[in-house]
PDB file of C-alpha atoms in Angstrom:
ATOM      1  CA  UNK E1435     -22.641  53.612 -17.169  1.00 74.00           C
ATOM      2  CA  UNK E1436     -24.031  50.829 -15.021  1.00 88.00           C
ATOM      3  CA  UNK E1437     -21.927  48.461 -12.970  1.00 94.00           C
ATOM      4  CA  UNK E1438     -24.252  45.459 -12.782  1.00 97.00           C
ATOM      5  CA  UNK E1439     -21.499  42.871 -13.237  1.00 96.00           C
ATOM      6  CA  UNK E1440     -19.516  43.818 -10.135  1.00 95.00           C
ATOM      7  CA  UNK E1441     -22.672  44.629  -8.203  1.00 96.00           C
ATOM      8  CA  UNK E1442     -24.239  41.194  -8.749  1.00 97.00           C
ATOM      9  CA  UNK E1443     -21.345  38.788  -9.363  1.00 97.00           C
ATOM     10  CA  UNK E1444     -18.222  40.504  -7.984  1.00 95.00           C
ATOM     11  CA  UNK E1445     -16.193  37.300  -7.660  1.00 94.00           C
ATOM     12  CA  UNK E1446     -16.734  36.175 -11.270  1.00 94.00           C
ATOM     13  CA  UNK E1447     -14.059  37.176 -13.753  1.00 91.00           C
ATOM     14  CA  UNK E1448     -16.525  37.784 -16.620  1.00 96.00           C
ATOM     15  CA  UNK E1449     -13.971  36.678 -19.172  1.00 96.00           C
ATOM     16  CA  UNK E1450     -15.899  34.431 -21.543  1.00 96.00           C
ATOM     17  CA  UNK E1451     -15.498  35.020 -25.287  1.00 97.00           C
ATOM     18  CA  UNK E1452     -18.644  36.474 -26.833  1.00 98.00           C
ATOM     19  CA  UNK E1453     -20.086  38.068 -29.909  1.00 98.00           C
ATOM     20  CA  UNK E1454     -23.039  40.377 -30.353  1.00 98.00           C
ATOM     21  CA  UNK E1455     -25.539  39.330 -33.013  1.00 98.00           C
ATOM     22  CA  UNK E1456     -28.728  40.929 -34.307  1.00 98.00           C
ATOM     23  CA  UNK E1457     -31.819  38.723 -34.331  1.00 98.00           C
ATOM     24  CA  UNK E1458     -34.218  41.325 -35.678  1.00 98.00           C
ATOM     25  CA  UNK E1459     -37.759  42.174 -34.736  1.00 98.00           C
ATOM     26  CA  UNK E1460     -38.513  38.875 -32.995  1.00 98.00           C
ATOM     27  CA  UNK E1461     -35.849  39.410 -30.325  1.00 98.00           C
ATOM     28  CA  UNK E1462     -36.602  43.106 -29.964  1.00 98.00           C
ATOM     29  CA  UNK E1463     -40.318  42.400 -29.482  1.00 98.00           C
ATOM     30  CA  UNK E1464     -39.679  39.634 -26.956  1.00 98.00           C
ATOM     31  CA  UNK E1465     -37.242  41.852 -25.042  1.00 98.00           C
ATOM     32  CA  UNK E1466     -40.009  44.448 -24.851  1.00 98.00           C
ATOM     33  CA  UNK E1467     -42.361  41.873 -23.344  1.00 98.00           C
ATOM     34  CA  UNK E1468     -39.684  40.985 -20.795  1.00 98.00           C
ATOM     35  CA  UNK E1469     -39.139  44.674 -19.994  1.00 98.00           C
ATOM     36  CA  UNK E1470     -42.905  45.059 -19.529  1.00 98.00           C
ATOM     37  CA  UNK E1471     -42.889  42.105 -17.116  1.00 98.00           C
ATOM     38  CA  UNK E1472     -40.077  43.752 -15.132  1.00 98.00           C
ATOM     39  CA  UNK E1473     -42.191  46.890 -14.884  1.00 98.00           C
ATOM     40  CA  UNK E1474     -45.286  44.975 -13.767  1.00 98.00           C
ATOM     41  CA  UNK E1475     -43.293  43.287 -10.966  1.00 98.00           C
ATOM     42  CA  UNK E1476     -41.214  46.390 -10.111  1.00 98.00           C
ATOM     43  CA  UNK E1477     -37.969  44.464 -10.605  1.00 98.00           C
ATOM     44  CA  UNK E1478     -34.883  46.489  -9.669  1.00 97.00           C
ATOM     45  CA  UNK E1479     -32.631  47.605 -12.539  1.00 98.00           C
ATOM     46  CA  UNK E1480     -29.665  45.390 -11.692  1.00 98.00           C
ATOM     47  CA  UNK E1481     -31.935  42.355 -11.483  1.00 98.00           C
ATOM     48  CA  UNK E1482     -33.485  43.284 -14.821  1.00 98.00           C
ATOM     49  CA  UNK E1483     -30.025  43.131 -16.371  1.00 98.00           C
ATOM     50  CA  UNK E1484     -29.341  39.813 -14.636  1.00 98.00           C
ATOM     51  CA  UNK E1485     -32.553  38.256 -15.941  1.00 98.00           C
ATOM     52  CA  UNK E1486     -31.936  39.665 -19.424  1.00 98.00           C
ATOM     53  CA  UNK E1487     -28.482  38.020 -19.369  1.00 98.00           C
ATOM     54  CA  UNK E1488     -30.012  34.728 -18.238  1.00 98.00           C
ATOM     55  CA  UNK E1489     -32.608  34.874 -21.030  1.00 98.00           C
ATOM     56  CA  UNK E1490     -29.897  35.606 -23.623  1.00 97.00           C
ATOM     57  CA  UNK E1491     -28.123  32.406 -22.659  1.00 96.00           C
ATOM     58  CA  UNK E1492     -31.213  30.231 -22.973  1.00 94.00           C
ATOM     59  CA  UNK E1493     -32.606  31.161 -26.403  1.00 93.00           C
ATOM     60  CA  UNK E1494     -31.703  33.188 -29.486  1.00 95.00           C
ATOM     61  CA  UNK E1495     -34.879  35.283 -29.606  1.00 97.00           C
ATOM     62  CA  UNK E1496     -36.334  34.745 -26.125  1.00 96.00           C
ATOM     63  CA  UNK E1497     -39.120  32.802 -27.787  1.00 94.00           C
ATOM     64  CA  UNK E1498     -40.994  30.038 -25.947  1.00 93.00           C
ATOM     65  CA  UNK E1499     -40.592  27.832 -29.017  1.00 89.00           C
ATOM     66  CA  UNK E1500     -36.824  27.807 -28.388  1.00 92.00           C
ATOM     67  CA  UNK E1501     -36.926  26.722 -24.750  1.00 83.00           C
ATOM     68  CA  UNK E1502     -35.407  23.365 -23.753  1.00 84.00           C
ATOM     69  CA  UNK E1503     -38.175  20.784 -24.107  1.00 80.00           C
ATOM     70  CA  UNK E1504     -35.920  17.722 -23.805  1.00 80.00           C
ATOM     71  CA  UNK E1505     -36.957  17.065 -20.197  1.00 83.00           C
ATOM     72  CA  UNK E1506     -40.678  17.837 -20.518  1.00 80.00           C
ATOM     73  CA  UNK E1507     -41.706  14.240 -19.902  1.00 81.00           C
ATOM     74  CA  UNK E1508     -39.306  13.670 -16.991  1.00 81.00           C
ATOM     75  CA  UNK E1509     -40.908  12.866 -13.660  1.00 84.00           C
ATOM     76  CA  UNK E1510     -37.822  13.693 -11.549  1.00 86.00           C
ATOM     77  CA  UNK E1511     -38.642  17.421 -11.214  1.00 86.00           C
ATOM     78  CA  UNK E1512     -36.065  18.333 -13.897  1.00 88.00           C
ATOM     79  CA  UNK E1513     -38.608  19.441 -16.519  1.00 91.00           C
ATOM     80  CA  UNK E1514     -38.016  23.019 -17.635  1.00 93.00           C
ATOM     81  CA  UNK E1515     -40.433  25.911 -17.971  1.00 95.00           C
ATOM     82  CA  UNK E1516     -40.358  29.398 -19.504  1.00 97.00           C
ATOM     83  CA  UNK E1517     -37.750  31.060 -21.689  1.00 97.00           C
ATOM     84  CA  UNK E1518     -35.453  30.854 -18.650  1.00 97.00           C
ATOM     85  CA  UNK E1519     -35.598  27.023 -18.557  1.00 95.00           C
ATOM     86  CA  UNK E1520     -36.379  26.964 -14.834  1.00 97.00           C
ATOM     87  CA  UNK E1521     -36.658  23.468 -13.397  1.00 95.00           C
ATOM     88  CA  UNK E1522     -39.839  22.173 -11.839  1.00 96.00           C
ATOM     89  CA  UNK E1523     -37.858  21.534  -8.638  1.00 97.00           C
ATOM     90  CA  UNK E1524     -36.727  25.158  -8.438  1.00 98.00           C
ATOM     91  CA  UNK E1525     -40.218  26.462  -9.168  1.00 98.00           C
ATOM     92  CA  UNK E1526     -41.692  24.235  -6.451  1.00 97.00           C
ATOM     93  CA  UNK E1527     -39.030  25.411  -3.997  1.00 97.00           C
ATOM     94  CA  UNK E1528     -40.137  28.948  -4.762  1.00 98.00           C
ATOM     95  CA  UNK E1529     -43.728  28.057  -3.909  1.00 97.00           C
ATOM     96  CA  UNK E1530     -45.125  27.595  -7.399  1.00 97.00           C
ATOM     97  CA  UNK E1531     -47.668  24.776  -7.312  1.00 94.00           C
ATOM     98  CA  UNK E1532     -49.382  25.037 -10.698  1.00 94.00           C
ATOM     99  CA  UNK E1533     -48.667  23.370 -14.004  1.00 95.00           C
ATOM    100  CA  UNK E1534     -45.163  24.608 -14.804  1.00 96.00           C
ATOM    101  CA  UNK E1535     -45.911  24.780 -18.508  1.00 95.00           C
ATOM    102  CA  UNK E1536     -48.401  27.565 -17.889  1.00 97.00           C
ATOM    103  CA  UNK E1537     -45.217  29.617 -17.371  1.00 97.00           C
ATOM    104  CA  UNK E1538     -43.933  28.891 -20.889  1.00 96.00           C
ATOM    105  CA  UNK E1539     -45.825  31.704 -22.603  1.00 96.00           C
ATOM    106  CA  UNK E1540     -44.532  35.250 -22.821  1.00 96.00           C
ATOM    107  CA  UNK E1541     -47.746  36.454 -21.200  1.00 97.00           C
ATOM    108  CA  UNK E1542     -46.629  34.588 -18.071  1.00 98.00           C
ATOM    109  CA  UNK E1543     -43.343  36.515 -17.847  1.00 98.00           C
ATOM    110  CA  UNK E1544     -44.541  38.708 -14.939  1.00 98.00           C
ATOM    111  CA  UNK E1545     -45.050  35.547 -12.872  1.00 98.00           C
ATOM    112  CA  UNK E1546     -41.720  34.089 -14.000  1.00 98.00           C
ATOM    113  CA  UNK E1547     -39.639  37.175 -13.235  1.00 98.00           C
ATOM    114  CA  UNK E1548     -41.442  37.443  -9.909  1.00 98.00           C
ATOM    115  CA  UNK E1549     -40.361  33.886  -9.083  1.00 98.00           C
ATOM    116  CA  UNK E1550     -36.750  34.551 -10.123  1.00 98.00           C
ATOM    117  CA  UNK E1551     -36.761  37.707  -8.007  1.00 98.00           C
ATOM    118  CA  UNK E1552     -38.077  35.675  -5.079  1.00 98.00           C
ATOM    119  CA  UNK E1553     -35.247  33.182  -5.623  1.00 98.00           C
ATOM    120  CA  UNK E1554     -32.681  35.981  -5.453  1.00 98.00           C
ATOM    121  CA  UNK E1555     -34.252  37.226  -2.227  1.00 98.00           C
ATOM    122  CA  UNK E1556     -34.285  33.730  -0.707  1.00 98.00           C
ATOM    123  CA  UNK E1557     -30.889  32.422  -1.807  1.00 98.00           C
ATOM    124  CA  UNK E1558     -28.846  35.282  -3.270  1.00 98.00           C
ATOM    125  CA  UNK E1559     -27.757  35.667  -6.884  1.00 98.00           C
ATOM    126  CA  UNK E1560     -25.075  32.972  -6.940  1.00 98.00           C
ATOM    127  CA  UNK E1561     -27.167  30.172  -5.459  1.00 98.00           C
ATOM    128  CA  UNK E1562     -30.178  31.115  -7.587  1.00 98.00           C
ATOM    129  CA  UNK E1563     -28.008  30.897 -10.717  1.00 98.00           C
ATOM    130  CA  UNK E1564     -26.604  27.575  -9.520  1.00 98.00           C
ATOM    131  CA  UNK E1565     -30.157  26.214  -9.186  1.00 98.00           C
ATOM    132  CA  UNK E1566     -31.054  27.432 -12.669  1.00 97.00           C
ATOM    133  CA  UNK E1567     -27.976  25.832 -14.173  1.00 96.00           C
ATOM    134  CA  UNK E1568     -27.707  22.546 -12.365  1.00 94.00           C
ATOM    135  CA  UNK E1569     -30.723  21.919 -10.203  1.00 94.00           C
ATOM    136  CA  UNK E1570     -30.523  21.055  -6.542  1.00 94.00           C
ATOM    137  CA  UNK E1571     -27.078  19.426  -6.871  1.00 96.00           C
ATOM    138  CA  UNK E1572     -25.486  22.625  -8.237  1.00 97.00           C
ATOM    139  CA  UNK E1573     -27.538  24.685  -5.786  1.00 97.00           C
ATOM    140  CA  UNK E1574     -25.888  22.736  -2.969  1.00 97.00           C
ATOM    141  CA  UNK E1575     -22.328  22.414  -4.271  1.00 97.00           C
ATOM    142  CA  UNK E1576     -21.937  25.398  -6.631  1.00 96.00           C
ATOM    143  CA  UNK E1577     -20.013  23.456  -9.281  1.00 96.00           C
ATOM    144  CA  UNK E1578     -22.080  20.574 -10.691  1.00 96.00           C
ATOM    145  CA  UNK E1579     -23.355  20.696 -14.265  1.00 95.00           C
ATOM    146  CA  UNK E1580     -21.091  23.599 -15.187  1.00 95.00           C
ATOM    147  CA  UNK E1581     -22.537  26.030 -12.639  1.00 96.00           C
ATOM    148  CA  UNK E1582     -19.350  28.098 -12.438  1.00 96.00           C
ATOM    149  CA  UNK E1583     -19.097  28.316 -16.232  1.00 96.00           C
ATOM    150  CA  UNK E1584     -22.741  29.399 -16.378  1.00 97.00           C
ATOM    151  CA  UNK E1585     -22.190  32.097 -13.728  1.00 98.00           C
ATOM    152  CA  UNK E1586     -19.142  33.341 -15.635  1.00 97.00           C
ATOM    153  CA  UNK E1587     -21.228  33.534 -18.828  1.00 98.00           C
ATOM    154  CA  UNK E1588     -23.929  35.518 -17.011  1.00 98.00           C
ATOM    155  CA  UNK E1589     -21.258  37.814 -15.535  1.00 98.00           C
ATOM    156  CA  UNK E1590     -19.726  38.329 -18.978  1.00 98.00           C
ATOM    157  CA  UNK E1591     -23.091  39.280 -20.463  1.00 98.00           C
ATOM    158  CA  UNK E1592     -23.683  41.668 -17.555  1.00 98.00           C
ATOM    159  CA  UNK E1593     -20.274  43.242 -18.234  1.00 98.00           C
ATOM    160  CA  UNK E1594     -21.234  43.698 -21.906  1.00 98.00           C
ATOM    161  CA  UNK E1595     -24.615  45.175 -20.924  1.00 98.00           C
ATOM    162  CA  UNK E1596     -22.717  47.579 -18.654  1.00 98.00           C
ATOM    163  CA  UNK E1597     -20.727  48.686 -21.713  1.00 97.00           C
ATOM    164  CA  UNK E1598     -23.687  48.737 -24.126  1.00 98.00           C
ATOM    165  CA  UNK E1599     -26.935  49.470 -22.233  1.00 98.00           C
ATOM    166  CA  UNK E1600     -28.970  49.426 -25.466  1.00 98.00           C
ATOM    167  CA  UNK E1601     -28.643  45.622 -25.349  1.00 98.00           C
ATOM    168  CA  UNK E1602     -31.463  45.700 -22.815  1.00 98.00           C
ATOM    169  CA  UNK E1603     -33.971  46.733 -25.484  1.00 98.00           C
ATOM    170  CA  UNK E1604     -32.564  46.429 -28.995  1.00 98.00           C
ATOM    171  CA  UNK E1605     -32.556  43.495 -31.422  1.00 98.00           C
ATOM    172  CA  UNK E1606     -29.145  42.163 -30.407  1.00 98.00           C
ATOM    173  CA  UNK E1607     -28.071  39.264 -28.248  1.00 98.00           C
ATOM    174  CA  UNK E1608     -24.782  38.651 -26.481  1.00 98.00           C
ATOM    175  CA  UNK E1609     -23.856  35.156 -27.599  1.00 97.00           C
ATOM    176  CA  UNK E1610     -21.756  32.935 -25.392  1.00 96.00           C
ATOM    177  CA  UNK E1611     -21.479  29.216 -25.852  1.00 91.00           C
ATOM    178  CA  UNK E1612     -22.434  27.436 -22.636  1.00 88.00           C
ATOM    179  CA  UNK E1613     -22.345  23.668 -22.983  1.00 81.00           C
ATOM    180  CA  UNK E1614     -25.664  21.886 -22.503  1.00 69.00           C
ATOM    181  CA  UNK E1615     -25.263  19.538 -19.552  1.00 61.00           C
TER     182      UNK E1615
END
């Protein structure tokens, strides 16, 4: 049994209510593409679980058509890209200078997971998650825009993945409600 939760987010209680739901072939196929991207970028196992947990929070089937498009026309660097809904500001901080929407497709997942991995290396897991959840403000203060709630949700999903490793590749998603802020 893995111990990703305490390895990556040891101070989070991982106590959010959740349910596990099957989403069929679409989720299973998209998980496989994400697993392939991890392989291409040689992402470590615990970080694979972390990114899988992050992706489970953002969409039901890890499909680009389900990503948050509400900020796509914003010019304040808050526009989101990829199934992970990474902000333009975060991507630029990580050195990405291209059109962020080129990262929306599943074929771009190797680049996306490489950028997330770089963020972990630069800032650590907690601050990287804060940036994902609440932009630069949450990155700096650790609480804005529900950053702590988001980290707890990620920790809870990691805890469930620790219990049920098949969640990394099957057609099921750990569902936790995280308010959209």
